[in-house]
mmCIF file of C-alpha atoms and ligand atoms in Angstrom:
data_model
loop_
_atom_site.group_PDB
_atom_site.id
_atom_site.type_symbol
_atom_site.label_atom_id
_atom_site.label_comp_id
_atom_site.label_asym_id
_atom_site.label_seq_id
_atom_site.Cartn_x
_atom_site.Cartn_y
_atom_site.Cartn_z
ATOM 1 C CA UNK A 1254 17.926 -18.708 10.601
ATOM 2 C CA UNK A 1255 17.185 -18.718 6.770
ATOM 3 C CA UNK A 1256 13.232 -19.253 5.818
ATOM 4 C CA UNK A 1257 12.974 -20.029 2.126
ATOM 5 C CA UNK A 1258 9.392 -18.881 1.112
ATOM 6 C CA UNK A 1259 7.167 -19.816 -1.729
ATOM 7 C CA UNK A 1260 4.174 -18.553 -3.601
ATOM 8 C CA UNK A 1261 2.510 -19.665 -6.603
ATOM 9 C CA UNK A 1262 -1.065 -18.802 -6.290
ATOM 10 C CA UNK A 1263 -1.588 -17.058 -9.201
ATOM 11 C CA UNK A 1264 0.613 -16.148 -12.143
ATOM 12 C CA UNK A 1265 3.912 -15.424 -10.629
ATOM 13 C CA UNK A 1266 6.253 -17.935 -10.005
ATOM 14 C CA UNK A 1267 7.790 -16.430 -6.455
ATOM 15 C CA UNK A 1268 10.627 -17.451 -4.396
ATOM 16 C CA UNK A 1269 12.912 -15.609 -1.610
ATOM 17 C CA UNK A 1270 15.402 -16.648 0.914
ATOM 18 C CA UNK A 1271 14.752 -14.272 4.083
ATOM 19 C CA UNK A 1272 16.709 -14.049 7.153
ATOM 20 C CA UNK A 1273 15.162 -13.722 10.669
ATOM 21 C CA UNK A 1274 16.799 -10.203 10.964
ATOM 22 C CA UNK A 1275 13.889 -9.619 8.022
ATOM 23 C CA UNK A 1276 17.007 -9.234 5.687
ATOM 24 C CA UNK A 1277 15.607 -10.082 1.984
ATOM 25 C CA UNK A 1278 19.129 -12.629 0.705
ATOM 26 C CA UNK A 1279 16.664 -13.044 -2.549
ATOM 27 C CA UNK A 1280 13.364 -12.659 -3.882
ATOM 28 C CA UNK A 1281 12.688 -13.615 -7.325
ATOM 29 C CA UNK A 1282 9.737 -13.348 -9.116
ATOM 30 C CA UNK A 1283 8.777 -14.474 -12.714
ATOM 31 C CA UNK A 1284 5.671 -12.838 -14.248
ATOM 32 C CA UNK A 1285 3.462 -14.727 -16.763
ATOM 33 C CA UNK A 1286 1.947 -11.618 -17.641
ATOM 34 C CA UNK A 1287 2.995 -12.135 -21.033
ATOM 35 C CA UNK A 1288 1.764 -15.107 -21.809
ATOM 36 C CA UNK A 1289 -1.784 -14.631 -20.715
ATOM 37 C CA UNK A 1290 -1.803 -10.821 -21.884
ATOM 38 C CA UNK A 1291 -3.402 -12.709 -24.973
ATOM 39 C CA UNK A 1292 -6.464 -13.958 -22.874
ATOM 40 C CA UNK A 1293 -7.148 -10.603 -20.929
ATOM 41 C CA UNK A 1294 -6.277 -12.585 -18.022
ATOM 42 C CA UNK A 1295 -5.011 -15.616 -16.566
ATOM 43 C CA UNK A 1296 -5.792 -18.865 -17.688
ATOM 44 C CA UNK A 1297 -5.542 -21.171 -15.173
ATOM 45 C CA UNK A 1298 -3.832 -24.247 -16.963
ATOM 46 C CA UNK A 1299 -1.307 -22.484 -18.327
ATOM 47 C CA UNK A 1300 -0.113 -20.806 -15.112
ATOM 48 C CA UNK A 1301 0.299 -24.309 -13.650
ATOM 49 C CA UNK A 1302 2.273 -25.696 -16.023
ATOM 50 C CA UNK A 1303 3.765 -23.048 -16.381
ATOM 51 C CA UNK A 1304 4.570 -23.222 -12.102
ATOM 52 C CA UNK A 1305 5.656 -26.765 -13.087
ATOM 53 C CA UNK A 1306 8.289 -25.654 -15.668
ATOM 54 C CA UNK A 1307 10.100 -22.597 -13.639
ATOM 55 C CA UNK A 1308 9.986 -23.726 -10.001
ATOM 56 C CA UNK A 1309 13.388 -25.893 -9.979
ATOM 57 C CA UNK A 1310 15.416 -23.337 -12.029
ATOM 58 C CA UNK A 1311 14.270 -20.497 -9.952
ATOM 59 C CA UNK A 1312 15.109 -22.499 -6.424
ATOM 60 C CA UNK A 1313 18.154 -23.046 -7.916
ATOM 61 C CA UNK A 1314 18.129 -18.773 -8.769
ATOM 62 C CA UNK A 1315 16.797 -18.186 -5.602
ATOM 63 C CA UNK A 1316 20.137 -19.908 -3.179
ATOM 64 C CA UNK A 1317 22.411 -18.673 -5.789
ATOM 65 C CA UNK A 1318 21.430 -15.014 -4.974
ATOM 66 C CA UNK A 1319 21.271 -15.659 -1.766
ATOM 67 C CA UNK A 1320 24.699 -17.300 -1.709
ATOM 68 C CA UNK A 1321 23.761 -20.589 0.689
ATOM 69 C CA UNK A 1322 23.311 -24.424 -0.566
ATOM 70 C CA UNK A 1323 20.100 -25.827 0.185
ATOM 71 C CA UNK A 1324 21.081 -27.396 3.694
ATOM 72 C CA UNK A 1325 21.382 -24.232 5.017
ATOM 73 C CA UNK A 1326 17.600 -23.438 4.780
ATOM 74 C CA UNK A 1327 15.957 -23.789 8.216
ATOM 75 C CA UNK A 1328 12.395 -22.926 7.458
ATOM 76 C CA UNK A 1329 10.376 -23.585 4.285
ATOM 77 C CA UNK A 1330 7.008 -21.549 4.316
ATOM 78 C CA UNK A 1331 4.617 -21.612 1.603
ATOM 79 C CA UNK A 1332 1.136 -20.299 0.183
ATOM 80 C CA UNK A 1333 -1.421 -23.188 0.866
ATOM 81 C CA UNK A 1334 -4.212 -21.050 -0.374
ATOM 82 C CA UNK A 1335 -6.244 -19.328 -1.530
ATOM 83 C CA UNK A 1336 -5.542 -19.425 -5.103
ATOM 84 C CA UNK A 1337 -5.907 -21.292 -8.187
ATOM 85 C CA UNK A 1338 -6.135 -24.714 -6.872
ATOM 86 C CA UNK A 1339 -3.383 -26.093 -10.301
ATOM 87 C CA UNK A 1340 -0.796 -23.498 -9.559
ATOM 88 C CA UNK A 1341 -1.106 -23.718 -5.015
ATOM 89 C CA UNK A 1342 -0.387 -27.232 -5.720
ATOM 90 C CA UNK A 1343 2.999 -26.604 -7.797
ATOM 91 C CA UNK A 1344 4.239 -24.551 -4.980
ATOM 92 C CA UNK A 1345 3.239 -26.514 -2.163
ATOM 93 C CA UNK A 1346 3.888 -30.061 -3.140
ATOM 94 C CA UNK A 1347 7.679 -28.340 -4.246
ATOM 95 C CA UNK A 1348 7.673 -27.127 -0.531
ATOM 96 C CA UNK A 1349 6.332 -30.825 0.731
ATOM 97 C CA UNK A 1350 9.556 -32.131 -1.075
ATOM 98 C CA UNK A 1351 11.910 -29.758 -0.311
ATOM 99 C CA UNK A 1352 11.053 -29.999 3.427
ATOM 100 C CA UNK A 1353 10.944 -33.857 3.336
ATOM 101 C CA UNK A 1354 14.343 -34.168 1.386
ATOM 102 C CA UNK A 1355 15.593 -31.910 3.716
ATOM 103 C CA UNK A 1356 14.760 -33.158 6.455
ATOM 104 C CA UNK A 1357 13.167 -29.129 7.640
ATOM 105 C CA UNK A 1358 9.826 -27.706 8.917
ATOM 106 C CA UNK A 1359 7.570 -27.134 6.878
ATOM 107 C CA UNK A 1360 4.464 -24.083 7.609
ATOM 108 C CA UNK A 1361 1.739 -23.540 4.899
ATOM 109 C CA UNK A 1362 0.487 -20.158 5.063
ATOM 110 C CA UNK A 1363 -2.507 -18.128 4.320
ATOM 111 C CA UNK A 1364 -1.467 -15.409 1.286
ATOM 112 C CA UNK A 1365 -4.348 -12.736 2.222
ATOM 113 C CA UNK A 1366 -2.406 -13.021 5.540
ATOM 114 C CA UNK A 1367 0.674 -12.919 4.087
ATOM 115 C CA UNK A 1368 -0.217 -9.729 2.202
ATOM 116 C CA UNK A 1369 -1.599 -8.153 5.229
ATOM 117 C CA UNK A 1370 1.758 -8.966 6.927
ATOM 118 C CA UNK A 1371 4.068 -7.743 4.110
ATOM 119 C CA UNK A 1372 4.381 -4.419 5.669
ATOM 120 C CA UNK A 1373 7.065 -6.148 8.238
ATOM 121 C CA UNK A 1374 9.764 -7.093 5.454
ATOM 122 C CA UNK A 1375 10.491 -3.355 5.311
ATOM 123 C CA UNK A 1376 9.538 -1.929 8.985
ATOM 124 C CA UNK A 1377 8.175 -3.234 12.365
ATOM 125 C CA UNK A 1378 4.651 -1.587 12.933
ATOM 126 C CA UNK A 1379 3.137 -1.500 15.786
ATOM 127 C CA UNK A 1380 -0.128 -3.846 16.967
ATOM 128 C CA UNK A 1381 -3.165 -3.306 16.597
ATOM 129 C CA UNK A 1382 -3.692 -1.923 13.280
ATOM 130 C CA UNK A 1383 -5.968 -2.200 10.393
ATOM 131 C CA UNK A 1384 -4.979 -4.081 7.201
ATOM 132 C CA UNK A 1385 -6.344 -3.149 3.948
ATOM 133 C CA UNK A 1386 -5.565 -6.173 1.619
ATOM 134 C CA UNK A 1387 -6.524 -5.501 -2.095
ATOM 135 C CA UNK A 1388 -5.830 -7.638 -4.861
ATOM 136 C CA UNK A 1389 -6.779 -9.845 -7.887
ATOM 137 C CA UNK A 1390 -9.160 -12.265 -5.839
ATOM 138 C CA UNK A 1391 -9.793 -10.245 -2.512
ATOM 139 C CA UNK A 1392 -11.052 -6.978 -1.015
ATOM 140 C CA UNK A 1393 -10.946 -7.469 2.700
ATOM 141 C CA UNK A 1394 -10.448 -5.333 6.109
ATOM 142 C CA UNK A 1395 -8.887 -6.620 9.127
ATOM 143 C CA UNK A 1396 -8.194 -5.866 12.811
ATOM 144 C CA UNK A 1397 -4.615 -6.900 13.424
ATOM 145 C CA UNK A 1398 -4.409 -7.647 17.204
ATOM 146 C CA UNK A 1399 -0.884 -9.086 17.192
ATOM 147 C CA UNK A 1400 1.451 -11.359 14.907
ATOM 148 C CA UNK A 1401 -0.847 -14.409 13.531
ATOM 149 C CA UNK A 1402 -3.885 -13.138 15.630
ATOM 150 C CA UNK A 1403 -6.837 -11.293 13.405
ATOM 151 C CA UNK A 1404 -10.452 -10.195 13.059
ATOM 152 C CA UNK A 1405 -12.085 -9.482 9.705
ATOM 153 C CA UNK A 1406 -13.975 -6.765 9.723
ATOM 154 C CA UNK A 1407 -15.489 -6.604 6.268
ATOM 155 C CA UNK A 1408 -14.856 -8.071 2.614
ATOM 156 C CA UNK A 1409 -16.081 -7.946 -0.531
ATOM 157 C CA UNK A 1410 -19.570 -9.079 -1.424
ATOM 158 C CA UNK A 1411 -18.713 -9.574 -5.218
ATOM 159 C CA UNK A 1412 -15.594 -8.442 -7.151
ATOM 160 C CA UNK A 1413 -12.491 -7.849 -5.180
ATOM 161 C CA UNK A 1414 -10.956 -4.469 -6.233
ATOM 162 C CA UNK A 1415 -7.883 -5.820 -8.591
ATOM 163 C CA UNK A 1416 -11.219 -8.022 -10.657
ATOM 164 C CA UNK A 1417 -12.889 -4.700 -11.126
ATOM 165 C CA UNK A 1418 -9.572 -2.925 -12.602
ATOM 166 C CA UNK A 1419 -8.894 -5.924 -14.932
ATOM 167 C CA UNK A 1420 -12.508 -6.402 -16.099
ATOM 168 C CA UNK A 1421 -12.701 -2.990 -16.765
ATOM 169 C CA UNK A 1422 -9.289 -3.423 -18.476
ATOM 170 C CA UNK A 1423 -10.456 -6.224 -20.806
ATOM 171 C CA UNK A 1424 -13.698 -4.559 -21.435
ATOM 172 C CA UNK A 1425 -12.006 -1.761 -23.235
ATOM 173 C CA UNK A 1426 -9.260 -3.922 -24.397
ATOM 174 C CA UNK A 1427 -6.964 -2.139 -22.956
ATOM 175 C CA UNK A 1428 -4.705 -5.336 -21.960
ATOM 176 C CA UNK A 1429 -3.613 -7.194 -18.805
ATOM 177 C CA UNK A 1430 -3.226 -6.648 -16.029
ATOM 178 C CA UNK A 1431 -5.802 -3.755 -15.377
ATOM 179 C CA UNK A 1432 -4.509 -2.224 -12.697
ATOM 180 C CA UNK A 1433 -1.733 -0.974 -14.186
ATOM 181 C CA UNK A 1434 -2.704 0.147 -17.644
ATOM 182 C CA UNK A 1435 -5.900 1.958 -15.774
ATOM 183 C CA UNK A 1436 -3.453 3.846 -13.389
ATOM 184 C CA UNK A 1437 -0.955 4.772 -16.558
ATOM 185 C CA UNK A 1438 -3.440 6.152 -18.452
ATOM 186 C CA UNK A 1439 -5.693 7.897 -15.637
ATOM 187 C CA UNK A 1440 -2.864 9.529 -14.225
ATOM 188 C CA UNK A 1441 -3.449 12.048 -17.194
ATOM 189 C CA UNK A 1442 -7.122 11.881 -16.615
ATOM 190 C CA UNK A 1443 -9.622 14.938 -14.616
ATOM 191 C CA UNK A 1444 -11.044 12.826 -12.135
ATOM 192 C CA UNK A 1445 -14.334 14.207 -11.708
ATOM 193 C CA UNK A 1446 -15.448 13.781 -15.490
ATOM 194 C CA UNK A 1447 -17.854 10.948 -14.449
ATOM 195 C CA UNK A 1448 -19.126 10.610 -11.201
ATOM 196 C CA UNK A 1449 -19.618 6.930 -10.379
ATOM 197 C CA UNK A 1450 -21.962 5.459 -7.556
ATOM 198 C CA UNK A 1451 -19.466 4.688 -4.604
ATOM 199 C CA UNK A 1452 -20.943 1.388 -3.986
ATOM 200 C CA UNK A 1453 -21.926 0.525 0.142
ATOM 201 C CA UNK A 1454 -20.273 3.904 1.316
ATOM 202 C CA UNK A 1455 -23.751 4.527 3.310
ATOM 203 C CA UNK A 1456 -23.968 0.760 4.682
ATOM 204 C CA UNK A 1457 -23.003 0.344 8.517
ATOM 205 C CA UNK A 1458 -20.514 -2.435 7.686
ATOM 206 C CA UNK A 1459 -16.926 -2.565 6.274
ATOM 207 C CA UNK A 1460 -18.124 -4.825 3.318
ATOM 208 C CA UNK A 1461 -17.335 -3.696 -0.025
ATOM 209 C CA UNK A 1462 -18.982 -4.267 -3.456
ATOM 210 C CA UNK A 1463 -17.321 -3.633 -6.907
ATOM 211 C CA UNK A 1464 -19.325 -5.576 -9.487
ATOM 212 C CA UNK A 1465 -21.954 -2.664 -9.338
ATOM 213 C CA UNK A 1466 -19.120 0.009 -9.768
ATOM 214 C CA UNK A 1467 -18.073 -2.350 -12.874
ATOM 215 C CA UNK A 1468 -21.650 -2.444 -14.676
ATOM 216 C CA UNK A 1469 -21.872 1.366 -14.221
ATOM 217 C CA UNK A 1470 -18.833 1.728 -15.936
ATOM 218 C CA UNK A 1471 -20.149 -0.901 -18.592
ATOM 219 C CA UNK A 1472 -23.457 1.074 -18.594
ATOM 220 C CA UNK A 1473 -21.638 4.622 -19.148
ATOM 221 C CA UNK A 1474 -19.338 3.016 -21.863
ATOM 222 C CA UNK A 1475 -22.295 1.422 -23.710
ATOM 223 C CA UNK A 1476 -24.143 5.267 -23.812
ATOM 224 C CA UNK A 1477 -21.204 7.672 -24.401
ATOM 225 C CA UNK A 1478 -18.530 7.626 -27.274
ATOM 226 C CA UNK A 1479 -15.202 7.205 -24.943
ATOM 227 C CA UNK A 1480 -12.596 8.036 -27.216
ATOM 228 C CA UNK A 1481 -9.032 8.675 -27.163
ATOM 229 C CA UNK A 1482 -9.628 12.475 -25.915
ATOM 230 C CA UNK A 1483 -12.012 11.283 -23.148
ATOM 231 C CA UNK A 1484 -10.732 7.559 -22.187
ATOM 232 C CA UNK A 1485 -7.574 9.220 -19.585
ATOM 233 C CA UNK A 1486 -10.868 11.059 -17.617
ATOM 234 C CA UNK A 1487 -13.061 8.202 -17.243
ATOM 235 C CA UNK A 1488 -10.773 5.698 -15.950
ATOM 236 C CA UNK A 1489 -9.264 8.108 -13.452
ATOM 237 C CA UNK A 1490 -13.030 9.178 -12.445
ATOM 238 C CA UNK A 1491 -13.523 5.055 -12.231
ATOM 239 C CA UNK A 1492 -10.173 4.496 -10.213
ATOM 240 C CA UNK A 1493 -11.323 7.482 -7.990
ATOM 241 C CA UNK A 1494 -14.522 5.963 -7.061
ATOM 242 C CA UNK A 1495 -12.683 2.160 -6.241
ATOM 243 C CA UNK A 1496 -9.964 5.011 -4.055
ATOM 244 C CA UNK A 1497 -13.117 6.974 -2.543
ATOM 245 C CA UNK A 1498 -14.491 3.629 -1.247
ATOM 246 C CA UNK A 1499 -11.262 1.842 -0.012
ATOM 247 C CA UNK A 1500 -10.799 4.754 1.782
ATOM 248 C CA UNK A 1501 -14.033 5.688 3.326
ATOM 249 C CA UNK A 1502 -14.798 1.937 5.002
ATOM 250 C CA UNK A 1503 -10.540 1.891 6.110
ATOM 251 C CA UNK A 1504 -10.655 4.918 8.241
ATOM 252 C CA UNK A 1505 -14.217 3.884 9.501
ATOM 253 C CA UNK A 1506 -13.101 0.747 10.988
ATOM 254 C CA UNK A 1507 -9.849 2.636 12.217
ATOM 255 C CA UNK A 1508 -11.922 5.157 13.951
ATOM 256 C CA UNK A 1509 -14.607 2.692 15.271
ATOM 257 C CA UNK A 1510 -12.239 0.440 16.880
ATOM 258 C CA UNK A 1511 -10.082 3.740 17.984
ATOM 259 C CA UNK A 1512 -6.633 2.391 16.084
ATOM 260 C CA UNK A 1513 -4.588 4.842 15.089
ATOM 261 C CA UNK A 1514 -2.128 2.902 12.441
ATOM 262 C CA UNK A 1515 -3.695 1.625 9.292
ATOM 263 C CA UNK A 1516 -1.881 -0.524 6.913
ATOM 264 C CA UNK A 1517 -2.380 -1.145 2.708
ATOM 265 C CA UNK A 1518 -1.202 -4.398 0.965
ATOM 266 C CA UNK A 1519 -1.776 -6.278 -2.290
ATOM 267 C CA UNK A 1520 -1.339 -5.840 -5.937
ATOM 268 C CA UNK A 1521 -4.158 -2.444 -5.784
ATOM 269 C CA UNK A 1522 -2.087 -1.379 -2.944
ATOM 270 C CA UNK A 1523 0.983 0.165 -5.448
ATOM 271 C CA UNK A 1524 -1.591 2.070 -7.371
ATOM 272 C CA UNK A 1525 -0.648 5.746 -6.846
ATOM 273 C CA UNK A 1526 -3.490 7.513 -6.801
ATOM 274 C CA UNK A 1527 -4.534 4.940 -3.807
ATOM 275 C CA UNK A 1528 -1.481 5.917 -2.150
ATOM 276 C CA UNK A 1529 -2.094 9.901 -2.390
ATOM 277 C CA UNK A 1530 -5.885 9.362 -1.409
ATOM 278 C CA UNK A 1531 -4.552 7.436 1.733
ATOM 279 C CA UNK A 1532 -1.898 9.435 2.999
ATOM 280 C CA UNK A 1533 -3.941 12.621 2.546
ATOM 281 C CA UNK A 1534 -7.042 11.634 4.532
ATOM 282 C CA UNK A 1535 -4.556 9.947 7.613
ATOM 283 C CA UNK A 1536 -2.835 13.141 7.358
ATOM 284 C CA UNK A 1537 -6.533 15.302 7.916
ATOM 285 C CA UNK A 1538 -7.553 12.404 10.631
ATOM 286 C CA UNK A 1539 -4.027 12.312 12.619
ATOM 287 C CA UNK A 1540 -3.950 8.342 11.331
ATOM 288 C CA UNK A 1541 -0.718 7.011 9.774
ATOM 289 C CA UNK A 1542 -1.037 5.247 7.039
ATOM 290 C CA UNK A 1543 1.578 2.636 5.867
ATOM 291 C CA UNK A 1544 2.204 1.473 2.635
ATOM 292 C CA UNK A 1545 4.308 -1.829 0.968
ATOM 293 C CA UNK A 1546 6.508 -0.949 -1.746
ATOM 294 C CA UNK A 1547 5.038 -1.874 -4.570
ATOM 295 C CA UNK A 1548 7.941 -4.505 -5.596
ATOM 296 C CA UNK A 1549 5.953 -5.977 -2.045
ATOM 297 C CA UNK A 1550 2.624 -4.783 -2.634
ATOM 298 C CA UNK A 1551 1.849 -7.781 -5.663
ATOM 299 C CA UNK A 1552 2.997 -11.211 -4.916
ATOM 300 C CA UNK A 1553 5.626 -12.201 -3.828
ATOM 301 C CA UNK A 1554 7.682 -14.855 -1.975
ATOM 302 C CA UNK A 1555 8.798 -13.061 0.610
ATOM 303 C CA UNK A 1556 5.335 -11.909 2.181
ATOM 304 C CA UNK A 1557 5.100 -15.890 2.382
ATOM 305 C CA UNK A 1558 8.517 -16.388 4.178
ATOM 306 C CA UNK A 1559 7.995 -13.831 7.135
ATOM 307 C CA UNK A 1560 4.649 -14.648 7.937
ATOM 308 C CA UNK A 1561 6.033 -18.434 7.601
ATOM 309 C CA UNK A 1562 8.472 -17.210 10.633
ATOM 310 C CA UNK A 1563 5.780 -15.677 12.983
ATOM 311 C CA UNK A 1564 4.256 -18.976 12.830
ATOM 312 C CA UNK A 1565 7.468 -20.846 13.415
ATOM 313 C CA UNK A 1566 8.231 -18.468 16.276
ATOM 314 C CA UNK A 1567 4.364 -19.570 17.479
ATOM 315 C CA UNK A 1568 5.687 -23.042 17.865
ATOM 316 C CA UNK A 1569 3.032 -23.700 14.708
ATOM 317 C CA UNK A 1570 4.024 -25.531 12.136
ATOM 318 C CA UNK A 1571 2.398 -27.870 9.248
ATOM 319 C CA UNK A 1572 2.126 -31.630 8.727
ATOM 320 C CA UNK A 1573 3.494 -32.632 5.576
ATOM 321 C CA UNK A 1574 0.340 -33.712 4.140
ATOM 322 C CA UNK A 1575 -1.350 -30.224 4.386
ATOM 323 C CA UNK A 1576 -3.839 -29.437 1.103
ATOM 324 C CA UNK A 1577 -4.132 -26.771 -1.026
ATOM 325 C CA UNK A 1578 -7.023 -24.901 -1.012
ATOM 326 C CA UNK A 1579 -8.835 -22.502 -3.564
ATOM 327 C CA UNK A 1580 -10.665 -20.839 -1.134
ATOM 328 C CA UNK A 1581 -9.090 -20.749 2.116
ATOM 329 C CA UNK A 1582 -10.573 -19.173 5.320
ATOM 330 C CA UNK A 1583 -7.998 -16.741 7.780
ATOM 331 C CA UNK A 1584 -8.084 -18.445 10.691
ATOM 332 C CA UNK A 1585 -8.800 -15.765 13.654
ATOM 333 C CA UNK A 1586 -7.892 -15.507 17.061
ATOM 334 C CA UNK A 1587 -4.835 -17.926 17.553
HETATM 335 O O1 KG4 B 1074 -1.778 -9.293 -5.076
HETATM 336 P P1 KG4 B 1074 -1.741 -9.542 -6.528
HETATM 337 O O2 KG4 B 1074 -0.392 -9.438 -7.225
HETATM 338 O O3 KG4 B 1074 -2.326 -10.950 -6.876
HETATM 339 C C1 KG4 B 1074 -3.448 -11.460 -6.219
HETATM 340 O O4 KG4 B 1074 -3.258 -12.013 -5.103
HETATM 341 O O5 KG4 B 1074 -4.552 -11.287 -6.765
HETATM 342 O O6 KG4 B 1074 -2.774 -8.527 -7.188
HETATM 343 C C2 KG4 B 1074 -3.028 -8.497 -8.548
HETATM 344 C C3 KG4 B 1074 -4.045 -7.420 -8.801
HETATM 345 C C4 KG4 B 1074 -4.568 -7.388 -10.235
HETATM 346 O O7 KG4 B 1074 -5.980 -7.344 -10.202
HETATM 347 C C5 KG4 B 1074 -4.000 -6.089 -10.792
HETATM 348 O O8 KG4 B 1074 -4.828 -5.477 -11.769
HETATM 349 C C6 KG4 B 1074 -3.902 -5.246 -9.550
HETATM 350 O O9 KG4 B 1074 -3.489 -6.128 -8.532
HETATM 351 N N1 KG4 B 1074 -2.923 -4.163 -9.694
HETATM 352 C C7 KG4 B 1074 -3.241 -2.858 -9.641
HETATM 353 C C8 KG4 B 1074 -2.045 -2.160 -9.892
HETATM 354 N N2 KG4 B 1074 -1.038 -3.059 -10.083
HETATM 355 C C9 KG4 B 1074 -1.608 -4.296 -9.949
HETATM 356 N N3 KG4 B 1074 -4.412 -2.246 -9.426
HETATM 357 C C10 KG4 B 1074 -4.432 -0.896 -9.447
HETATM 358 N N4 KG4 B 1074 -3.337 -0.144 -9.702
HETATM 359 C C11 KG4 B 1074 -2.120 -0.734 -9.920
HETATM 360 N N5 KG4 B 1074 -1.046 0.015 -10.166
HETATM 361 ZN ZN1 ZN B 1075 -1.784 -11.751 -3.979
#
């Protein structure tokens, strides 16, 4: 069975050919991060048309590396939400058309799912876990009872983690997107220059809350001369507060709801620091902790095409007049 999956929620342009032995035939994905690097971060009109000038030349990629025509496809899965609305639409009404011509199923998918699922393209893992999913647009924590079956836990009251790194990012004008640049340059920072509030660590929920974290940053920025001697410290004091947190509220809901496996996706999730802050707390609380790589960890189409197969293995499926949605709830408890 070959599952062609499809993701354009954002500013990547992302398609991959899976098989249902999880083997990856192709996954291509074409960053705009050049072209809105300008803006200090993505501008929503160019990203569609954008969408609407790659997707046919990168199907076209996409079978060639996979070495199959496009009759041989058997599944087409892709991101229905959430997302900016312009760019969803690209991908799914390319999906609509593909299925139709082809005369295939069609399943749209959920991408926070799809990055809380990513985990299986490399290795099976097993139920229930928590899921971590950090990017761009969401913070969130969920209890993963089985394949296409969830409970959230907690999310993010304001700013999702990734929006606090690129704000941050543009605020200093340090370029886009945030994450990255932060990590590159804090990596040769003393993490304890600054101590910033860890937002909701003393709250009894899982919910998270980074737009107070930003402003202190802001605030601190706006009183102290951050130069080129000091900048590496306080952004690797800043990312160590948005670790400290992700951290704290994961293993909380691990140990309240006695799981043992806890798993990290999302574009946050190949920071490094994130990664070391992770593995050395499940190794002091005897939890494992399971990263993406990070090739898996920011968008991608291949997230979209194996969660597109647990459906299809469901029996679920979508009609081919499914919407696109901006903001799109995760259905719980199929
Ligand atoms: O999952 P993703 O590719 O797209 C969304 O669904 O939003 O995540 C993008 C986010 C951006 O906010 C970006 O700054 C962040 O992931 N990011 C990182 C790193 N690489 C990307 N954040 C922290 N450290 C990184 N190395
Ligand atoms: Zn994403």
């Amino acid at each position: 069975m070959l599952i062609l999956g499809v993701d354009t929620s954002c500013d990547d342009t992302s398609l991959a050919v899976l098989d249902e032995e999880r083997k990856i035939r192709a996954n291509i994905v074409s960053s705009q991060v050049d072209l809105h690097a300008m803006f200090g971060g993505v501008v929503p009109e160019i990203a569609s048309r954008k969408h609407v000038e790659l997707i046919d030349s990168l199907y076209e990629s996409a079978l060639e590396e996979a070495g199959i025509t496009s009759g041989e496809l058997d599944l087409i899965s892709v991101t229905q939400g959430p997302g900016l609305i312009g760019s969803v639409l690209v991908g799914l009404c390319f999906a609509k058309g593909l299925a139709l011509a082809l005369h295939k199923p069609l399943i749209g998918i959920n991408h926070i799912e799809a990055h809380a699922m990513s985990i299986f393209l490399e290795r099976e893992v097993e139920f229930p876990f928590i899921a971590l999913v950090v990017s761009g647009g969401h913070t969130i924590i969920l209890f993963m009872e089985g394949p296409c079956t969830y409970r959230i836990l907690g999310t993010t009251r304001d700013d999702a983690a990734g929006e606090a790194f690129d704000k941050i990012a543009k605020y200093m004008e340090l370029g886009y997107p945030g994450g990255r640049v932060i990590e590159e340059s804090a990596k040769k920072g003393q993490k304890d220059y600054v101590l910033f509030p860890r937002p909701m660590m003393d709250d009894k929920n899982y919910d998270f809350s980074f737009s107070g974290l930003k402003t202190a940053f802001i605030n601190y920025a706006k009183k102290h001369d951050i130069n080129d001697a000091n900048i590496a410290d306080v952004l690797a004091s800043f990312q160590e507060a948005v670790c400290d947190v992700l951290a704290f509220k994961t293993f909380k809901a691990a140990k309240e709801h006695a799981v043992k496996r806890i798993v990290v996706g999302g574009g946050v999730a190949s920071n490094g620091r994130l990664r070391e802050v992770f593995a050395e707390r499940g190794k002091r609380e005897g939890i494992e902790t399971m990263f993406s790589s990070p090739q898996f960890c920011t968008d991608n189409g291949a997230m979209v095409a194996i969660l597109g197969y647990y459906y299809f293995r469901k029996g679920i499926i979508s009609p081919l007049n499914a919407k696109g949605y901006s903001r799109m709830a995760i259905k719980t408890g199929k």
